[in-house]
Coordinates of C-alpha atoms and ligand atoms in Angstrom, one line a residue:
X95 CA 9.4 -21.5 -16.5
X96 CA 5.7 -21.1 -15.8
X97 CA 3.2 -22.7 -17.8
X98 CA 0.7 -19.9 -18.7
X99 CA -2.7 -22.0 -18.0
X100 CA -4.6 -18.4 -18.6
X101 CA -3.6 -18.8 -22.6
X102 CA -4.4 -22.3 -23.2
X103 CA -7.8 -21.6 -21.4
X104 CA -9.0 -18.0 -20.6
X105 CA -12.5 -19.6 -18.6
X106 CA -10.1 -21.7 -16.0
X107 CA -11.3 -20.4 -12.5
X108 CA -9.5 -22.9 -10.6
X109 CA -6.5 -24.9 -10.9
X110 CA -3.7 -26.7 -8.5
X111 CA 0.5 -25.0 -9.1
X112 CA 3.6 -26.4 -7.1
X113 CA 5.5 -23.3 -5.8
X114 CA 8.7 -23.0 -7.6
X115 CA 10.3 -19.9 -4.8
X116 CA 9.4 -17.3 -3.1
X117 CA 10.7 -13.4 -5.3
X118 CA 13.3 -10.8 -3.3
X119 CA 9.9 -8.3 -3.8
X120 CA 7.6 -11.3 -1.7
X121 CA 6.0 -12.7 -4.7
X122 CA 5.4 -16.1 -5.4
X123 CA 6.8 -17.9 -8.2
X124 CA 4.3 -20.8 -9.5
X125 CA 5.0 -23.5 -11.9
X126 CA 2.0 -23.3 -13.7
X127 CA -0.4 -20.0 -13.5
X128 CA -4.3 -18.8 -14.4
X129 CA -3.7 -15.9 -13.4
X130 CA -2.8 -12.8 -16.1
X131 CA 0.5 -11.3 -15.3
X132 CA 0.3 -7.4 -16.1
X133 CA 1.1 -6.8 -19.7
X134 CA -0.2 -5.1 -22.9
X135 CA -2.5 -2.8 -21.5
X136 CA -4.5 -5.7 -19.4
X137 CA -4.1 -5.9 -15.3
X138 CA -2.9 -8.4 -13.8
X139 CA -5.4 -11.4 -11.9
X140 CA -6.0 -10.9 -8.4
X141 CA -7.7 -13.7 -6.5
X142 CA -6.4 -16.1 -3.9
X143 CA -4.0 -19.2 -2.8
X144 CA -5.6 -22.0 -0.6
X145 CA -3.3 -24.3 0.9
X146 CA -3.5 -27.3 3.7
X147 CA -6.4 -24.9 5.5
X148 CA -4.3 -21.6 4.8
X149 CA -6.1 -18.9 2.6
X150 CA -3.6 -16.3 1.2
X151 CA -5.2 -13.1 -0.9
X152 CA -3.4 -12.3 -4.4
X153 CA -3.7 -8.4 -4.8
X154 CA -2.0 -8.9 -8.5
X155 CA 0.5 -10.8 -10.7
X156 CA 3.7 -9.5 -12.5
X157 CA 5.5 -11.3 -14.7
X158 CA 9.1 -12.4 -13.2
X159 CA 11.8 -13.3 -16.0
X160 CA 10.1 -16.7 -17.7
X161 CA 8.0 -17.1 -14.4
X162 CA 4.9 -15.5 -13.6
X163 CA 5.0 -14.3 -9.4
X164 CA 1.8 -13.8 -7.8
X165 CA 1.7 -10.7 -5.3
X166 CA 0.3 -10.9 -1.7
X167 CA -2.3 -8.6 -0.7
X168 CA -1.3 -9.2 2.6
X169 CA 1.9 -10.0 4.4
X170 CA 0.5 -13.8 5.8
X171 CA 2.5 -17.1 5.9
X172 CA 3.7 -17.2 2.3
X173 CA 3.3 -21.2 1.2
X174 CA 6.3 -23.5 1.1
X175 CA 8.6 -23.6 -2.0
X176 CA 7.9 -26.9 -3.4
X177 CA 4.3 -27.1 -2.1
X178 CA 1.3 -27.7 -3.8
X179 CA -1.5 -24.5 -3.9
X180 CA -4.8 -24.0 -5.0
X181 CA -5.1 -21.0 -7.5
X182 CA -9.0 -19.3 -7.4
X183 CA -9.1 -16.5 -9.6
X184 CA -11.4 -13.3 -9.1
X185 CA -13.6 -14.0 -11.8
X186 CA -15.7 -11.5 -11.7
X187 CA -13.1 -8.9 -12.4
X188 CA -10.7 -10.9 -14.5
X189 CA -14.0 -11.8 -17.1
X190 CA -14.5 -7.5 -17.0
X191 CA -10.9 -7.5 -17.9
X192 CA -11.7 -10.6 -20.6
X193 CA -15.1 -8.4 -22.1
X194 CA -13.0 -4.9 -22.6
X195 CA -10.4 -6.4 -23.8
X196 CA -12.4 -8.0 -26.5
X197 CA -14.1 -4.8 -26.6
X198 CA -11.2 -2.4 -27.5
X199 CA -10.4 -4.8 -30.2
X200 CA -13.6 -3.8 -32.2
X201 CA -13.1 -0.2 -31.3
X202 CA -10.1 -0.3 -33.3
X203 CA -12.3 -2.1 -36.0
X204 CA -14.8 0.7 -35.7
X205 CA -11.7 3.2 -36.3
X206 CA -9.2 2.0 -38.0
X207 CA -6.6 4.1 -36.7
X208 CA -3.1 3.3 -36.1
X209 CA -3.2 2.8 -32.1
X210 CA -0.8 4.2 -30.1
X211 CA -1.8 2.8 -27.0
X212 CA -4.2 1.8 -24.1
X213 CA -5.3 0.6 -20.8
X214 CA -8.1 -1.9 -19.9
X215 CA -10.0 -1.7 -16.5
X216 CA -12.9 -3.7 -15.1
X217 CA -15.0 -0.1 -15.5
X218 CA -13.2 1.2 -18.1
X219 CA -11.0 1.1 -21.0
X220 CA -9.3 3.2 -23.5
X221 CA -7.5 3.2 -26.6
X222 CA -5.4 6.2 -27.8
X223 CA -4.9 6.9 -31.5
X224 CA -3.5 8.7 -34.0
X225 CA -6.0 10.7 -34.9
X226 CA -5.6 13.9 -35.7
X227 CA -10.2 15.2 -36.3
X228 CA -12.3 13.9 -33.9
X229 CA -14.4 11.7 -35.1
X230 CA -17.9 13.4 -36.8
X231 CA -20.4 10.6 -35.2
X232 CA -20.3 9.3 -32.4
X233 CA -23.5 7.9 -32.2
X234 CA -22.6 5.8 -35.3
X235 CA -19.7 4.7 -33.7
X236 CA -21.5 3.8 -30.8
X237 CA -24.2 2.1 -32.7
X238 CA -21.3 0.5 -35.0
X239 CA -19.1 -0.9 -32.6
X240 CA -22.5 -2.5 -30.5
X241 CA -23.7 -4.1 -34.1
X242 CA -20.3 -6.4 -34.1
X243 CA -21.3 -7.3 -30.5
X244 CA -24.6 -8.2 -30.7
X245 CA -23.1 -9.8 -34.2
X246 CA -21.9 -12.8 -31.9
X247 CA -18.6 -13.5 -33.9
X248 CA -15.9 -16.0 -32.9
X249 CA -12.8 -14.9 -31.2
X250 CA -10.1 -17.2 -32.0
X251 CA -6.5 -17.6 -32.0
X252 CA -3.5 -18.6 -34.0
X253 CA 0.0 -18.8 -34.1
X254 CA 2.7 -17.1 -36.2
X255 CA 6.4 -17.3 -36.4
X256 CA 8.4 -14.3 -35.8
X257 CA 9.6 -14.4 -39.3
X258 CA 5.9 -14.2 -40.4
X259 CA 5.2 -11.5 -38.4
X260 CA 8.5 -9.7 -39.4
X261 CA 7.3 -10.3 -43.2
X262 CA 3.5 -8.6 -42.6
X263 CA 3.8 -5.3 -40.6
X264 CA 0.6 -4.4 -41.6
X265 CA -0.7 -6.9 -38.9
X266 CA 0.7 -4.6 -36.4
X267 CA -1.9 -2.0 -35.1
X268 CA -0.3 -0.3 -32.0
X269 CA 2.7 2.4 -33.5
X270 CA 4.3 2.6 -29.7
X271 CA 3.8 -1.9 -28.9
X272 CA 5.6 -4.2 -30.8
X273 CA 4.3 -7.2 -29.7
X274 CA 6.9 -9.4 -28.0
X275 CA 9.2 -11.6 -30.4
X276 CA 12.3 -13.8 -29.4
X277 CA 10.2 -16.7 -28.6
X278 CA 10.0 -17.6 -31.7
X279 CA 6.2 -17.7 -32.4
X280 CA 3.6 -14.8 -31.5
X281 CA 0.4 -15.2 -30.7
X282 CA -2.7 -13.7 -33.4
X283 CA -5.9 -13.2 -32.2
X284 CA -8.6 -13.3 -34.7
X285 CA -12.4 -12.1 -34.6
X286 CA -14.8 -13.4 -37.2
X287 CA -13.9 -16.6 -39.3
X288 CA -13.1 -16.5 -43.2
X289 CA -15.0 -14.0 -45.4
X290 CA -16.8 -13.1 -42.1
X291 CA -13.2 -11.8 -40.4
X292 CA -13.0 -8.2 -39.1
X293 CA -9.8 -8.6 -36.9
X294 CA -6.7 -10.0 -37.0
X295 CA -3.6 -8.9 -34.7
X296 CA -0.8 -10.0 -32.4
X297 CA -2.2 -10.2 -28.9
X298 CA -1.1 -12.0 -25.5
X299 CA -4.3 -11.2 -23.6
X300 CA -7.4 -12.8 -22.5
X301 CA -10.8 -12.5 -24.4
X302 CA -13.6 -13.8 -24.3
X303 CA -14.8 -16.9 -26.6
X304 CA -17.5 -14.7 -28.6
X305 CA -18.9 -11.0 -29.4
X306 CA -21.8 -11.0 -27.7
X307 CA -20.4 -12.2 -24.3
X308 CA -19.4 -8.4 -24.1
X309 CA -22.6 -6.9 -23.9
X310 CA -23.4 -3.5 -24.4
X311 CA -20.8 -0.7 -24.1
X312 CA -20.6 2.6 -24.8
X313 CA -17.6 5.6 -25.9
X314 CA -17.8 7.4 -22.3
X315 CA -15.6 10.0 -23.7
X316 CA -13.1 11.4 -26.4
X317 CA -9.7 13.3 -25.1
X318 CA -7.8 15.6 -27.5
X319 CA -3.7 13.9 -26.2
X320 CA -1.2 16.0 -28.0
X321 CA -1.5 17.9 -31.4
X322 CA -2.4 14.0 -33.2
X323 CA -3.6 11.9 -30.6
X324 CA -7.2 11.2 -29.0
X325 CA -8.0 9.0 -26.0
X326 CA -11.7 7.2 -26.9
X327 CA -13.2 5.6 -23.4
X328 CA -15.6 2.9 -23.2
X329 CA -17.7 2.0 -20.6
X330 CA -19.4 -1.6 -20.3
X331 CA -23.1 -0.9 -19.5
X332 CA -23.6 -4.5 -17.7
Ligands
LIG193 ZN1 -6.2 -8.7 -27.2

């Protein structure tokens, strides 16, 4: 089983794994990973492996069963099952990933909609939703959903049991993703603390720690999908 390093600590760039085997598909199965395996919307990491003066690229990461398999870019000298590597994430692309995540969470603030589903790139990202007008504004939208970034809130997590989460559908906003259950606990993701809370909803992602760490964004672009459903975009401007 892999230890998922990337929940207990989304900012970890670096960090050392012992190579638990090698997958039929030529990924690499690590005890303990920081990089996101490809789930809920949210790519997975790409970065690389260093080992004993050996540099292998990571193109992506899938989860595999309870283990998490890193994905060559390349077909080099995989490293020996058993070995120690050194994990280095691409930041740069994994914090765009951390910034639109947390940025499609207040989109669904800014319209509460039930969500039907989504996609998050390092450009781009998109949530679809039931919605069956387009929206009036946009501009207040816009100007709405960049208020709760510049607004600088907390984003902070908790846990829940599956019972709990059974008990209050309601925290549920995606109609077509039930979050994963069979664990036993699920994972809520809050933004804003006590009176001051805006968000609360099952998430296994990576965000980032506040609001304002998003910086600007923008709705690029709303898609009629179907008779009910609309596609919003967002762009980050920075
Ligand atoms: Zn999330």
């Amino acid at each position: 089983m892999t230890r998922l390093l990337f929940r207990e600590d989304a900012y970890l760039r670096e960090a050392d794994a012992t190579v638990l085997g090698h997958t039929a598909e030529g990924g690499i199965l690590v005890d303990a990973s920081i990089f996101y395996a490809t789930g809920g919307g949210q790519p997975g990491d790409s970065g690389c492996l260093l080992w004993e003066g050996r540099r292998l690229p990571i193109a992506t990461t899938l989860k595999h069963g309870a283990e998490v398999a890193l994905v060559p870019a390349e077909p080099l000298e995989m490293p020996p099952v058993g070995g120690t590597v050194r994990q280095v994430l691409d930041w740069d692309r994994r914090h765009r990933h951390m910034r639109m995540h947390t940025a499609l969470h207040l989109l669904s603030v800014v319209i509460p909609l039930p969500v039907t589903g989504g996609q998050i790139g390092a450009e781009r990202g998109r949530l679809d939703f039931d919605m069956p007008e387009p929206p009036e504004d946009l501009a207040a939208l816009d100007e709405a959903l960049n208020a709760l970034i510049d607004s600088d809130l907390p984003v902070t997590e908790s846990w829940i049991t599956d019972e709990e989460l059974l008990a209050n559908p309601g925290l549920v906003k995606t109609m077509s993703v039930m979050p994963p259950t069979g664990q036993g606990r699920v994972r809520l993701v809050r933004i804003g603390e006590g009176a001051g809370q805006i968000d609360l909803q099952p998430c296994g992602g990576t965000h980032v720690a506040r609001t304002s760490e998003i910086g600007q964004v923008e709705i690029a672009k709303i898609e009629k999908k179907g008779r009910q459903n609309r596609r919003v975009s967002l762009t980050l401007l920075g």
